[in-house]
Amino acid sequence: MQAVILVGGLGTRLRPLTWHTPKALVPVLNRPFLEHALLRLKSHGVGEVVLAISNLADEVERCLGDGSYLGMKISYAHEKTAQGTAGAVKNAAELIKGTFFVLNGDIFTDLDYTAMLDFHRHRQASVTIALTPVEDPTQYGLVETTPEGRVKRFLEKPGWNEITTNMINAGTYVMEPEVLDLIPSAMEYSFERQLFPEMLAGDKAVFAFPSAGYWIDIGSPAKYRQLNFDLLTGRSGGCGDEVITGEGSNIAATAVIRGPVLIGRGCDIGERVLVEGPAVIGANCRIAGDAVVSSAIVWDGVAIGDSCRVSASIIANGCRLEAGSRVEGAVLGDHVRVNHDFAIYAGESIEPGTGIG
């Protein structure tokens, strides 16, 4: 079984985290986001994946390679120009054999792919669209269905007076290969706004598979942080209140670590440090004496100085927080330096390489 994953986006909503790191590779529980999706697919019998890719493609290929380290086969379909969701899959057509999944590359879900594929085959569908319920449907595209699951209508970002369902397109599809023939080549073309409505107009067999499982779009720093913490606290099969420490890490005897906390390999946690979960600390980080880190995500190679305070924040690779500095409710891009005793407060996003204070 194959899957095509759309990972060509620029990740603009996740900046400053994605200036140097592709959205597909932002760390979630200290491993690339896309690895989580790949391993879930593998657990449901998907052994081959095609990544439809453009932005920072070399970084993704260097990280994931041919997929052999995951026990999978990964191929790459490069886009020279943006071709939309359907156009990106059309660009990968020569690599696709038989029925296949399509996944948006910024969605994390515990969707039952096996059950969805069984549903698709039982209905003899051309396309099956996964649906998920949301509290505010006005921000999404609604999908109306018959009692048997056949799609009747799509409604993009409706007003409250137009809402007939809270089920939205969850960004995962099962498709038959002949659907590729309906997508024009070498042009921008959308599943949601063009292909699917045109298939409905042509009376094609388009069905919907509802799922009430976990689902989140990590397109913003707030949602990205939420995913990490949901996994840590067990909302989607995480580690509960545990403290998990990576190989080679040293934690001082007077440090206090209150889970759920994940600490990467090769870290040094100093005297009287408090790390209060939910929190994720990446590899090779240094947290000096009397510092406090709470409800934060810290990427690799970060140095947090004496008596620093970091809370409700995301700190990207290689940042340096000098003694006494504070970062509260902020997002720091790669290699930001926060000077001695300087404070960064809620809502601030600091571009990579910036010196502050």
Coordinates of C-alpha atoms in Angstrom, one line a residue, residues 44 112 120 150 152 156 171 205 243 285 305 345:
H44 CA -1.5 0.2 9.1
D112 CA -7.7 4.4 11.7
H120 CA -13.5 2.9 0.8
R150 CA -21.8 9.6 0.1
K152 CA -23.6 15.7 -1.2
E156 CA -16.0 26.5 2.3
G171 CA -6.9 16.3 5.0
A205 CA -18.4 8.0 -6.2
V243 CA 10.0 12.0 33.2
C285 CA 20.9 21.5 25.9
G305 CA 21.9 30.6 31.8
Y345 CA 7.1 38.6 26.9

